């Protein structure tokens, strides 16, 4: 296992559940100190207690990242605490399931603020100092939904296409700076995602779901290897590949079928 993260500080968003909590555990196991961010402060505190037992420093900074002022305040809190972010894991995110025409605008707005704007804003807040110091690792959490139009998750999947293209382009711009950006694209993962999105699992989701611990491990390894992007799991890799070869209206129809209960 690479030791490049030992003693570094990682900020993990959405660390209160699912893949984010397992990113925190994976980074802690590599000797990384942590700044844990999400809205549920008590859950973060409980994870922090668990991880401090391993001898690393863990700070909890609760924030609602869909709000612009919370993101600015988070960056100020990090600075006031005398911390520097060496590793940024932009994991916080959620989806809204349903026909676009029937979805609530305020929920969609919150989703786009979190999945697109917050991810971009936090990257912009922390990347300049990483470049100045000549070291930084950024992990953006996308989705296999990024690779095709996804009826039922039309706006969410399109937001993840943004994450994928933004992350790969940024990684290119950062070449030679000592800073890299990796996009992790998970497929179906057994977390709170589906209850938050308002979707009952389909047969496809039940039969393909991966465990968040496995997905987080794949993401951290790809980040340490400075890969521009990675798809979690062989089946998801095959689907992301075949999608590229198929006409988009056809993949939209296939995704629609896979999302049926
Ligand atoms: N599970 C899947 O099948 C799947 C597939 C592809 C991609 N992903 C992506 O993986 C990432 C992690 O999702 P997950 O599956 O682990 O789902 P999850 O268990 O629901 O975790 C989502 C995390 O985001 C945090 N969060 C939500 N709204 C927030 C806000 N306004 N401000 C700050 N934090 C917020 C939540 O914490 P609080 O509620 O405490 O704020 C929670 O820690 C997301 O970007 C998701 O789009 C998931």
PDB file of C-alpha atoms and ligand atoms in Angstrom:
ATOM      1  CA  UNK A   1       0.000   0.000   0.000  1.00  0.00           C
ATOM      2  CA  UNK A   2       1.307   3.461  -0.962  1.00  0.00           C
ATOM      3  CA  UNK A   3       2.290   5.623   2.032  1.00  0.00           C
ATOM      4  CA  UNK A   4       1.979   8.983   0.234  1.00  0.00           C
ATOM      5  CA  UNK A   5      -1.165   9.905   2.203  1.00  0.00           C
ATOM      6  CA  UNK A   6       0.335   9.233   5.664  1.00  0.00           C
ATOM      7  CA  UNK A   7       0.225  12.414   7.767  1.00  0.00           C
ATOM      8  CA  UNK A   8      -1.653  14.343   5.058  1.00  0.00           C
ATOM      9  CA  UNK A   9      -5.044  15.941   5.715  1.00  0.00           C
ATOM     10  CA  UNK A  10      -8.123  14.876   3.746  1.00  0.00           C
ATOM     11  CA  UNK A  11     -11.452  16.676   3.659  1.00  0.00           C
ATOM     12  CA  UNK A  12     -14.278  14.232   2.921  1.00  0.00           C
ATOM     13  CA  UNK A  13     -17.750  15.553   2.110  1.00  0.00           C
ATOM     14  CA  UNK A  14     -20.797  13.410   2.758  1.00  0.00           C
ATOM     15  CA  UNK A  15     -18.873  11.438   5.381  1.00  0.00           C
ATOM     16  CA  UNK A  16     -21.941  10.738   7.537  1.00  0.00           C
ATOM     17  CA  UNK A  17     -23.055   7.706   5.516  1.00  0.00           C
ATOM     18  CA  UNK A  18     -22.492   5.319   2.624  1.00  0.00           C
ATOM     19  CA  UNK A  19     -19.448   5.641   0.397  1.00  0.00           C
ATOM     20  CA  UNK A  20     -18.290   8.828   2.195  1.00  0.00           C
ATOM     21  CA  UNK A  21     -18.037   7.124   5.610  1.00  0.00           C
ATOM     22  CA  UNK A  22     -16.012   4.362   3.952  1.00  0.00           C
ATOM     23  CA  UNK A  23     -13.742   6.890   2.198  1.00  0.00           C
ATOM     24  CA  UNK A  24     -13.010   8.248   5.678  1.00  0.00           C
ATOM     25  CA  UNK A  25     -12.228   4.737   6.998  1.00  0.00           C
ATOM     26  CA  UNK A  26     -10.037   3.904   3.972  1.00  0.00           C
ATOM     27  CA  UNK A  27      -8.081   7.173   4.265  1.00  0.00           C
ATOM     28  CA  UNK A  28      -7.727   6.727   8.036  1.00  0.00           C
ATOM     29  CA  UNK A  29      -6.270   3.255   7.447  1.00  0.00           C
ATOM     30  CA  UNK A  30      -3.650   4.935   5.233  1.00  0.00           C
ATOM     31  CA  UNK A  31      -2.676   7.295   8.086  1.00  0.00           C
ATOM     32  CA  UNK A  32      -4.491  10.360   6.740  1.00  0.00           C
ATOM     33  CA  UNK A  33      -5.837  12.969   9.183  1.00  0.00           C
ATOM     34  CA  UNK A  34      -9.431  13.897   8.402  1.00  0.00           C
ATOM     35  CA  UNK A  35     -11.893  16.748   8.188  1.00  0.00           C
ATOM     36  CA  UNK A  36     -15.379  15.232   8.060  1.00  0.00           C
ATOM     37  CA  UNK A  37     -18.192  17.253   6.474  1.00  0.00           C
ATOM     38  CA  UNK A  38     -21.960  16.633   6.137  1.00  0.00           C
ATOM     39  CA  UNK A  39     -25.119  18.028   7.771  1.00  0.00           C
ATOM     40  CA  UNK A  40     -25.615  15.363  10.503  1.00  0.00           C
ATOM     41  CA  UNK A  41     -23.124  16.479  13.138  1.00  0.00           C
ATOM     42  CA  UNK A  42     -23.804  13.675  15.657  1.00  0.00           C
ATOM     43  CA  UNK A  43     -23.229  10.964  13.062  1.00  0.00           C
ATOM     44  CA  UNK A  44     -19.940  12.612  12.037  1.00  0.00           C
ATOM     45  CA  UNK A  45     -18.884  12.854  15.719  1.00  0.00           C
ATOM     46  CA  UNK A  46     -19.538   9.159  16.203  1.00  0.00           C
ATOM     47  CA  UNK A  47     -17.448   8.270  13.115  1.00  0.00           C
ATOM     48  CA  UNK A  48     -14.720  10.663  14.319  1.00  0.00           C
ATOM     49  CA  UNK A  49     -14.545   8.836  17.680  1.00  0.00           C
ATOM     50  CA  UNK A  50     -14.229   5.488  15.876  1.00  0.00           C
ATOM     51  CA  UNK A  51     -11.403   6.761  13.641  1.00  0.00           C
ATOM     52  CA  UNK A  52      -9.454   8.645  16.348  1.00  0.00           C
ATOM     53  CA  UNK A  53      -8.989   5.292  18.095  1.00  0.00           C
ATOM     54  CA  UNK A  54      -6.600   4.481  15.224  1.00  0.00           C
ATOM     55  CA  UNK A  55      -4.317   7.368  16.252  1.00  0.00           C
ATOM     56  CA  UNK A  56      -5.140   9.934  13.547  1.00  0.00           C
ATOM     57  CA  UNK A  57      -6.497  13.481  14.017  1.00  0.00           C
ATOM     58  CA  UNK A  58     -10.137  13.910  13.029  1.00  0.00           C
ATOM     59  CA  UNK A  59     -12.044  17.212  12.980  1.00  0.00           C
ATOM     60  CA  UNK A  60     -15.778  17.476  12.360  1.00  0.00           C
ATOM     61  CA  UNK A  61     -17.093  20.476  10.413  1.00  0.00           C
ATOM     62  CA  UNK A  62     -20.862  20.187   9.824  1.00  0.00           C
ATOM     63  CA  UNK A  63     -22.153  22.132   6.808  1.00  0.00           C
ATOM     64  CA  UNK A  64     -25.022  22.204   4.344  1.00  0.00           C
ATOM     65  CA  UNK A  65     -22.950  22.249   1.178  1.00  0.00           C
ATOM     66  CA  UNK A  66     -25.892  23.140  -1.045  1.00  0.00           C
ATOM     67  CA  UNK A  67     -25.607  26.650   0.461  1.00  0.00           C
ATOM     68  CA  UNK A  68     -22.949  28.963  -0.949  1.00  0.00           C
ATOM     69  CA  UNK A  69     -22.257  30.693   2.411  1.00  0.00           C
ATOM     70  CA  UNK A  70     -21.734  27.343   4.183  1.00  0.00           C
ATOM     71  CA  UNK A  71     -19.044  26.448   1.654  1.00  0.00           C
ATOM     72  CA  UNK A  72     -17.243  29.779   2.161  1.00  0.00           C
ATOM     73  CA  UNK A  73     -17.539  29.333   5.937  1.00  0.00           C
ATOM     74  CA  UNK A  74     -16.118  25.811   5.707  1.00  0.00           C
ATOM     75  CA  UNK A  75     -13.002  27.086   3.916  1.00  0.00           C
ATOM     76  CA  UNK A  76     -12.599  29.801   6.573  1.00  0.00           C
ATOM     77  CA  UNK A  77     -13.023  27.247   9.385  1.00  0.00           C
ATOM     78  CA  UNK A  78     -10.305  25.074   7.835  1.00  0.00           C
ATOM     79  CA  UNK A  79      -7.963  28.058   7.678  1.00  0.00           C
ATOM     80  CA  UNK A  80      -8.791  29.267  11.221  1.00  0.00           C
ATOM     81  CA  UNK A  81      -8.077  25.777  12.544  1.00  0.00           C
ATOM     82  CA  UNK A  82      -4.606  26.032  10.978  1.00  0.00           C
ATOM     83  CA  UNK A  83      -5.310  23.098   8.661  1.00  0.00           C
ATOM     84  CA  UNK A  84      -4.456  22.606   5.003  1.00  0.00           C
ATOM     85  CA  UNK A  85      -6.395  20.337   2.673  1.00  0.00           C
ATOM     86  CA  UNK A  86      -4.010  17.977   0.849  1.00  0.00           C
ATOM     87  CA  UNK A  87      -6.745  15.591  -0.286  1.00  0.00           C
ATOM     88  CA  UNK A  88     -10.238  16.700  -1.260  1.00  0.00           C
ATOM     89  CA  UNK A  89     -12.946  14.065  -1.624  1.00  0.00           C
ATOM     90  CA  UNK A  90     -16.063  15.604  -3.180  1.00  0.00           C
ATOM     91  CA  UNK A  91     -18.447  12.787  -2.362  1.00  0.00           C
ATOM     92  CA  UNK A  92     -21.599  14.470  -0.969  1.00  0.00           C
ATOM     93  CA  UNK A  93     -24.440  14.116  -3.422  1.00  0.00           C
ATOM     94  CA  UNK A  94     -27.944  12.826  -3.938  1.00  0.00           C
ATOM     95  CA  UNK A  95     -30.321  11.954  -6.741  1.00  0.00           C
ATOM     96  CA  UNK A  96     -33.978  12.708  -7.400  1.00  0.00           C
ATOM     97  CA  UNK A  97     -35.876   9.812  -8.973  1.00  0.00           C
ATOM     98  CA  UNK A  98     -39.005  10.229 -11.110  1.00  0.00           C
ATOM     99  CA  UNK A  99     -40.298  11.752 -14.311  1.00  0.00           C
ATOM    100  CA  UNK A 100     -38.665  15.145 -14.685  1.00  0.00           C
ATOM    101  CA  UNK A 101     -42.020  16.868 -15.348  1.00  0.00           C
ATOM    102  CA  UNK A 102     -43.341  15.632 -11.973  1.00  0.00           C
ATOM    103  CA  UNK A 103     -40.327  16.445  -9.783  1.00  0.00           C
ATOM    104  CA  UNK A 104     -40.285  19.243  -7.249  1.00  0.00           C
ATOM    105  CA  UNK A 105     -38.128  22.153  -8.434  1.00  0.00           C
ATOM    106  CA  UNK A 106     -36.740  23.067  -5.009  1.00  0.00           C
ATOM    107  CA  UNK A 107     -35.466  19.474  -4.564  1.00  0.00           C
ATOM    108  CA  UNK A 108     -33.889  19.485  -8.051  1.00  0.00           C
ATOM    109  CA  UNK A 109     -32.356  22.889  -7.375  1.00  0.00           C
ATOM    110  CA  UNK A 110     -30.809  21.603  -4.109  1.00  0.00           C
ATOM    111  CA  UNK A 111     -29.503  18.557  -5.959  1.00  0.00           C
ATOM    112  CA  UNK A 112     -27.829  20.614  -8.688  1.00  0.00           C
ATOM    113  CA  UNK A 113     -26.401  22.974  -6.072  1.00  0.00           C
ATOM    114  CA  UNK A 114     -24.845  20.042  -4.222  1.00  0.00           C
ATOM    115  CA  UNK A 115     -23.868  17.678  -7.050  1.00  0.00           C
ATOM    116  CA  UNK A 116     -22.565  20.340  -9.458  1.00  0.00           C
ATOM    117  CA  UNK A 117     -22.070  23.764  -7.852  1.00  0.00           C
ATOM    118  CA  UNK A 118     -20.723  22.655  -4.442  1.00  0.00           C
ATOM    119  CA  UNK A 119     -18.326  20.158  -6.031  1.00  0.00           C
ATOM    120  CA  UNK A 120     -17.004  22.855  -8.377  1.00  0.00           C
ATOM    121  CA  UNK A 121     -16.896  25.545  -5.687  1.00  0.00           C
ATOM    122  CA  UNK A 122     -15.030  23.378  -3.139  1.00  0.00           C
ATOM    123  CA  UNK A 123     -12.532  22.394  -5.831  1.00  0.00           C
ATOM    124  CA  UNK A 124     -12.019  26.086  -6.656  1.00  0.00           C
ATOM    125  CA  UNK A 125     -11.647  26.952  -2.947  1.00  0.00           C
ATOM    126  CA  UNK A 126      -8.937  24.363  -2.251  1.00  0.00           C
ATOM    127  CA  UNK A 127      -7.073  23.701  -5.526  1.00  0.00           C
ATOM    128  CA  UNK A 128      -5.053  26.972  -5.730  1.00  0.00           C
ATOM    129  CA  UNK A 129      -3.272  26.269  -2.408  1.00  0.00           C
ATOM    130  CA  UNK A 130      -2.606  22.677  -3.493  1.00  0.00           C
ATOM    131  CA  UNK A 131      -0.946  23.976  -6.672  1.00  0.00           C
ATOM    132  CA  UNK A 132       1.115  26.504  -4.660  1.00  0.00           C
ATOM    133  CA  UNK A 133       2.324  23.727  -2.341  1.00  0.00           C
ATOM    134  CA  UNK A 134       2.958  21.351  -5.283  1.00  0.00           C
ATOM    135  CA  UNK A 135       0.882  18.535  -3.821  1.00  0.00           C
ATOM    136  CA  UNK A 136      -2.796  17.640  -3.915  1.00  0.00           C
ATOM    137  CA  UNK A 137      -5.155  14.777  -4.647  1.00  0.00           C
ATOM    138  CA  UNK A 138      -8.773  15.423  -5.608  1.00  0.00           C
ATOM    139  CA  UNK A 139     -11.389  12.689  -5.857  1.00  0.00           C
ATOM    140  CA  UNK A 140     -14.692  13.637  -7.491  1.00  0.00           C
ATOM    141  CA  UNK A 141     -17.552  11.187  -7.117  1.00  0.00           C
ATOM    142  CA  UNK A 142     -19.445  10.777 -10.387  1.00  0.00           C
ATOM    143  CA  UNK A 143     -21.621   7.822 -11.369  1.00  0.00           C
ATOM    144  CA  UNK A 144     -22.046   5.266 -14.133  1.00  0.00           C
ATOM    145  CA  UNK A 145     -25.116   7.414 -14.884  1.00  0.00           C
ATOM    146  CA  UNK A 146     -22.610   9.906 -16.328  1.00  0.00           C
ATOM    147  CA  UNK A 147     -22.116   7.724 -19.406  1.00  0.00           C
ATOM    148  CA  UNK A 148     -25.654   7.729 -20.803  1.00  0.00           C
ATOM    149  CA  UNK A 149     -29.011   9.498 -20.761  1.00  0.00           C
ATOM    150  CA  UNK A 150     -30.937   8.010 -17.817  1.00  0.00           C
ATOM    151  CA  UNK A 151     -34.732   8.377 -17.841  1.00  0.00           C
ATOM    152  CA  UNK A 152     -35.952   8.498 -14.221  1.00  0.00           C
ATOM    153  CA  UNK A 153     -32.707  10.190 -13.214  1.00  0.00           C
ATOM    154  CA  UNK A 154     -32.569  12.600 -16.202  1.00  0.00           C
ATOM    155  CA  UNK A 155     -31.169  15.599 -14.353  1.00  0.00           C
ATOM    156  CA  UNK A 156     -29.075  13.669 -11.792  1.00  0.00           C
ATOM    157  CA  UNK A 157     -27.305  11.580 -14.443  1.00  0.00           C
ATOM    158  CA  UNK A 158     -26.676  14.677 -16.575  1.00  0.00           C
ATOM    159  CA  UNK A 159     -25.172  16.378 -13.497  1.00  0.00           C
ATOM    160  CA  UNK A 160     -22.813  13.405 -13.127  1.00  0.00           C
ATOM    161  CA  UNK A 161     -21.796  13.791 -16.820  1.00  0.00           C
ATOM    162  CA  UNK A 162     -20.670  17.268 -15.805  1.00  0.00           C
ATOM    163  CA  UNK A 163     -18.641  15.807 -12.915  1.00  0.00           C
ATOM    164  CA  UNK A 164     -16.962  13.288 -15.230  1.00  0.00           C
ATOM    165  CA  UNK A 165     -15.984  15.807 -17.905  1.00  0.00           C
ATOM    166  CA  UNK A 166     -15.043  18.533 -15.432  1.00  0.00           C
ATOM    167  CA  UNK A 167     -12.821  16.175 -13.451  1.00  0.00           C
ATOM    168  CA  UNK A 168     -10.966  14.745 -16.441  1.00  0.00           C
ATOM    169  CA  UNK A 169     -10.426  18.205 -17.960  1.00  0.00           C
ATOM    170  CA  UNK A 170      -9.187  19.568 -14.630  1.00  0.00           C
ATOM    171  CA  UNK A 171      -6.790  16.647 -14.241  1.00  0.00           C
ATOM    172  CA  UNK A 172      -5.358  17.524 -17.648  1.00  0.00           C
ATOM    173  CA  UNK A 173      -4.955  21.204 -16.728  1.00  0.00           C
ATOM    174  CA  UNK A 174      -3.154  20.200 -13.528  1.00  0.00           C
ATOM    175  CA  UNK A 175      -0.477  18.106 -15.290  1.00  0.00           C
ATOM    176  CA  UNK A 176       2.984  18.849 -13.932  1.00  0.00           C
ATOM    177  CA  UNK A 177       1.655  20.722 -10.870  1.00  0.00           C
ATOM    178  CA  UNK A 178       1.893  17.838  -8.383  1.00  0.00           C
ATOM    179  CA  UNK A 179      -1.904  17.942  -8.094  1.00  0.00           C
ATOM    180  CA  UNK A 180      -4.207  15.388  -9.716  1.00  0.00           C
ATOM    181  CA  UNK A 181      -7.945  14.928 -10.045  1.00  0.00           C
ATOM    182  CA  UNK A 182      -9.638  11.536 -10.305  1.00  0.00           C
ATOM    183  CA  UNK A 183     -13.301  10.816 -11.023  1.00  0.00           C
ATOM    184  CA  UNK A 184     -14.769   7.703  -9.386  1.00  0.00           C
ATOM    185  CA  UNK A 185     -17.894   6.407 -11.144  1.00  0.00           C
ATOM    186  CA  UNK A 186     -19.775   3.972  -8.922  1.00  0.00           C
ATOM    187  CA  UNK A 187     -22.629   1.862 -10.206  1.00  0.00           C
ATOM    188  CA  UNK A 188     -25.400   0.724  -7.882  1.00  0.00           C
ATOM    189  CA  UNK A 189     -24.032   0.781  -4.322  1.00  0.00           C
ATOM    190  CA  UNK A 190     -25.858  -0.300  -1.157  1.00  0.00           C
ATOM    191  CA  UNK A 191     -26.222   3.027   0.700  1.00  0.00           C
ATOM    192  CA  UNK A 192     -28.955   5.470   1.737  1.00  0.00           C
ATOM    193  CA  UNK A 193     -28.885   6.855  -1.833  1.00  0.00           C
ATOM    194  CA  UNK A 194     -32.083   5.108  -3.012  1.00  0.00           C
ATOM    195  CA  UNK A 195     -34.240   5.989   0.003  1.00  0.00           C
ATOM    196  CA  UNK A 196     -33.093   9.625  -0.342  1.00  0.00           C
ATOM    197  CA  UNK A 197     -33.825   9.547  -4.112  1.00  0.00           C
ATOM    198  CA  UNK A 198     -37.268   8.017  -3.537  1.00  0.00           C
ATOM    199  CA  UNK A 199     -36.738   4.820  -5.519  1.00  0.00           C
ATOM    200  CA  UNK A 200     -37.525   1.221  -4.551  1.00  0.00           C
ATOM    201  CA  UNK A 201     -34.756  -1.079  -5.708  1.00  0.00           C
ATOM    202  CA  UNK A 202     -35.384  -2.769  -9.058  1.00  0.00           C
ATOM    203  CA  UNK A 203     -34.312  -6.375  -9.776  1.00  0.00           C
ATOM    204  CA  UNK A 204     -31.327  -4.935 -11.670  1.00  0.00           C
ATOM    205  CA  UNK A 205     -30.220  -2.855  -8.723  1.00  0.00           C
ATOM    206  CA  UNK A 206     -30.700  -5.717  -6.246  1.00  0.00           C
ATOM    207  CA  UNK A 207     -28.622  -8.052  -8.394  1.00  0.00           C
ATOM    208  CA  UNK A 208     -25.739  -5.684  -9.164  1.00  0.00           C
ATOM    209  CA  UNK A 209     -25.280  -3.640  -5.947  1.00  0.00           C
ATOM    210  CA  UNK A 210     -21.726  -3.281  -4.623  1.00  0.00           C
ATOM    211  CA  UNK A 211     -20.748  -2.602  -1.016  1.00  0.00           C
ATOM    212  CA  UNK A 212     -19.675   0.986  -0.225  1.00  0.00           C
ATOM    213  CA  UNK A 213     -16.421  -0.207   1.407  1.00  0.00           C
ATOM    214  CA  UNK A 214     -15.355  -1.881  -1.859  1.00  0.00           C
ATOM    215  CA  UNK A 215     -16.308   1.172  -3.937  1.00  0.00           C
ATOM    216  CA  UNK A 216     -14.443   3.565  -1.608  1.00  0.00           C
ATOM    217  CA  UNK A 217     -11.325   1.367  -1.797  1.00  0.00           C
ATOM    218  CA  UNK A 218     -11.421   1.428  -5.615  1.00  0.00           C
ATOM    219  CA  UNK A 219     -11.734   5.229  -5.557  1.00  0.00           C
ATOM    220  CA  UNK A 220      -8.845   5.811  -3.165  1.00  0.00           C
ATOM    221  CA  UNK A 221      -6.549   3.425  -5.037  1.00  0.00           C
ATOM    222  CA  UNK A 222      -7.341   5.170  -8.359  1.00  0.00           C
ATOM    223  CA  UNK A 223      -6.713   8.563  -6.724  1.00  0.00           C
ATOM    224  CA  UNK A 224      -3.347   7.455  -5.332  1.00  0.00           C
ATOM    225  CA  UNK A 225      -2.440   6.089  -8.796  1.00  0.00           C
ATOM    226  CA  UNK A 226      -3.450   9.489 -10.233  1.00  0.00           C
ATOM    227  CA  UNK A 227      -5.870   7.977 -12.740  1.00  0.00           C
ATOM    228  CA  UNK A 228      -8.134  10.520 -14.490  1.00  0.00           C
ATOM    229  CA  UNK A 229     -11.191   8.314 -13.927  1.00  0.00           C
ATOM    230  CA  UNK A 230     -12.282   4.879 -12.827  1.00  0.00           C
ATOM    231  CA  UNK A 231     -15.509   2.875 -13.007  1.00  0.00           C
ATOM    232  CA  UNK A 232     -16.149   0.703  -9.940  1.00  0.00           C
ATOM    233  CA  UNK A 233     -16.471  -3.024 -10.697  1.00  0.00           C
ATOM    234  CA  UNK A 234     -16.128  -5.169 -13.824  1.00  0.00           C
ATOM    235  CA  UNK A 235     -19.830  -5.286 -14.730  1.00  0.00           C
ATOM    236  CA  UNK A 236     -20.107  -1.491 -14.486  1.00  0.00           C
ATOM    237  CA  UNK A 237     -16.930  -1.126 -16.570  1.00  0.00           C
ATOM    238  CA  UNK A 238     -18.405  -3.340 -19.279  1.00  0.00           C
ATOM    239  CA  UNK A 239     -21.657  -1.378 -19.283  1.00  0.00           C
ATOM    240  CA  UNK A 240     -19.872   1.980 -19.421  1.00  0.00           C
ATOM    241  CA  UNK A 241     -17.826   0.688 -22.363  1.00  0.00           C
ATOM    242  CA  UNK A 242     -20.732  -0.752 -24.384  1.00  0.00           C
ATOM    243  CA  UNK A 243     -22.749   2.419 -23.786  1.00  0.00           C
ATOM    244  CA  UNK A 244     -20.138   4.326 -25.774  1.00  0.00           C
ATOM    245  CA  UNK A 245     -20.776   2.125 -28.794  1.00  0.00           C
ATOM    246  CA  UNK A 246     -24.588   2.459 -28.752  1.00  0.00           C
ATOM    247  CA  UNK A 247     -26.775   5.302 -30.049  1.00  0.00           C
ATOM    248  CA  UNK A 248     -27.942   7.494 -27.130  1.00  0.00           C
ATOM    249  CA  UNK A 249     -31.712   7.090 -27.759  1.00  0.00           C
ATOM    250  CA  UNK A 250     -31.188   3.313 -27.582  1.00  0.00           C
ATOM    251  CA  UNK A 251     -29.273   3.486 -24.263  1.00  0.00           C
ATOM    252  CA  UNK A 252     -32.010   5.770 -22.886  1.00  0.00           C
ATOM    253  CA  UNK A 253     -34.578   3.046 -23.680  1.00  0.00           C
ATOM    254  CA  UNK A 254     -32.423   0.335 -22.047  1.00  0.00           C
ATOM    255  CA  UNK A 255     -31.897   2.395 -18.880  1.00  0.00           C
ATOM    256  CA  UNK A 256     -35.659   3.039 -18.737  1.00  0.00           C
ATOM    257  CA  UNK A 257     -36.255  -0.743 -18.759  1.00  0.00           C
ATOM    258  CA  UNK A 258     -33.613  -1.366 -16.053  1.00  0.00           C
ATOM    259  CA  UNK A 259     -35.229   1.231 -13.768  1.00  0.00           C
ATOM    260  CA  UNK A 260     -38.642  -0.519 -13.851  1.00  0.00           C
ATOM    261  CA  UNK A 261     -39.782  -2.389 -10.735  1.00  0.00           C
TER     262      UNK A 261
HETATM  263  N1  LIG B   1     -25.308   4.609  -4.010  1.00  0.00           N
HETATM  264  C1  LIG B   1     -25.241   4.564  -5.323  1.00  0.00           C
HETATM  265  O1  LIG B   1     -25.799   3.646  -5.963  1.00  0.00           O
HETATM  266  C2  LIG B   1     -24.443   5.599  -6.079  1.00  0.00           C
HETATM  267  C3  LIG B   1     -24.164   5.346  -7.429  1.00  0.00           C
HETATM  268  C4  LIG B   1     -23.433   6.277  -8.152  1.00  0.00           C
HETATM  269  C5  LIG B   1     -22.967   7.418  -7.523  1.00  0.00           C
HETATM  270  N2  LIG B   1     -23.247   7.644  -6.210  1.00  0.00           N
HETATM  271  C6  LIG B   1     -22.746   8.882  -5.617  1.00  0.00           C
HETATM  272  O2  LIG B   1     -21.984   8.562  -4.472  1.00  0.00           O
HETATM  273  C7  LIG B   1     -21.956   9.691  -3.596  1.00  0.00           C
HETATM  274  C8  LIG B   1     -22.231   9.222  -2.180  1.00  0.00           C
HETATM  275  O3  LIG B   1     -23.563   8.752  -2.115  1.00  0.00           O
HETATM  276  P1  LIG B   1     -23.986   7.482  -1.243  1.00  0.00           P
HETATM  277  O4  LIG B   1     -24.393   6.431  -2.185  1.00  0.00           O
HETATM  278  O5  LIG B   1     -22.953   7.159  -0.235  1.00  0.00           O
HETATM  279  O6  LIG B   1     -25.330   8.035  -0.589  1.00  0.00           O
HETATM  280  P2  LIG B   1     -25.712   8.397   0.918  1.00  0.00           P
HETATM  281  O7  LIG B   1     -25.503   7.227   1.798  1.00  0.00           O
HETATM  282  O8  LIG B   1     -27.089   8.976   0.840  1.00  0.00           O
HETATM  283  O9  LIG B   1     -24.656   9.541   1.310  1.00  0.00           O
HETATM  284  C9  LIG B   1     -24.784  10.861   0.854  1.00  0.00           C
HETATM  285  C10 LIG B   1     -23.932  11.757   1.732  1.00  0.00           C
HETATM  286  O10 LIG B   1     -24.069  13.117   1.268  1.00  0.00           O
HETATM  287  C11 LIG B   1     -24.351  13.964   2.382  1.00  0.00           C
HETATM  288  N3  LIG B   1     -25.152  15.117   2.001  1.00  0.00           N
HETATM  289  C12 LIG B   1     -26.375  15.112   1.410  1.00  0.00           C
HETATM  290  N4  LIG B   1     -26.815  16.376   1.269  1.00  0.00           N
HETATM  291  C13 LIG B   1     -25.849  17.185   1.789  1.00  0.00           C
HETATM  292  C14 LIG B   1     -25.707  18.593   1.939  1.00  0.00           C
HETATM  293  N5  LIG B   1     -26.668  19.430   1.527  1.00  0.00           N
HETATM  294  N6  LIG B   1     -24.590  19.072   2.524  1.00  0.00           N
HETATM  295  C15 LIG B   1     -23.621  18.231   2.953  1.00  0.00           C
HETATM  296  N7  LIG B   1     -23.668  16.898   2.822  1.00  0.00           N
HETATM  297  C16 LIG B   1     -24.783  16.379   2.248  1.00  0.00           C
HETATM  298  C17 LIG B   1     -25.128  13.062   3.347  1.00  0.00           C
HETATM  299  O11 LIG B   1     -24.981  13.538   4.682  1.00  0.00           O
HETATM  300  P3  LIG B   1     -26.046  14.387   5.524  1.00  0.00           P
HETATM  301  O12 LIG B   1     -27.411  13.824   5.194  1.00  0.00           O
HETATM  302  O13 LIG B   1     -25.623  14.141   6.935  1.00  0.00           O
HETATM  303  O14 LIG B   1     -25.862  15.793   5.110  1.00  0.00           O
HETATM  304  C18 LIG B   1     -24.378  11.738   3.193  1.00  0.00           C
HETATM  305  O15 LIG B   1     -23.248  11.717   4.018  1.00  0.00           O
HETATM  306  C19 LIG B   1     -22.962  10.684  -4.167  1.00  0.00           C
HETATM  307  O16 LIG B   1     -22.295  11.695  -4.870  1.00  0.00           O
HETATM  308  C20 LIG B   1     -23.802   9.835  -5.104  1.00  0.00           C
HETATM  309  O17 LIG B   1     -24.367  10.614  -6.148  1.00  0.00           O
HETATM  310  C21 LIG B   1     -23.970   6.757  -5.478  1.00  0.00           C
END
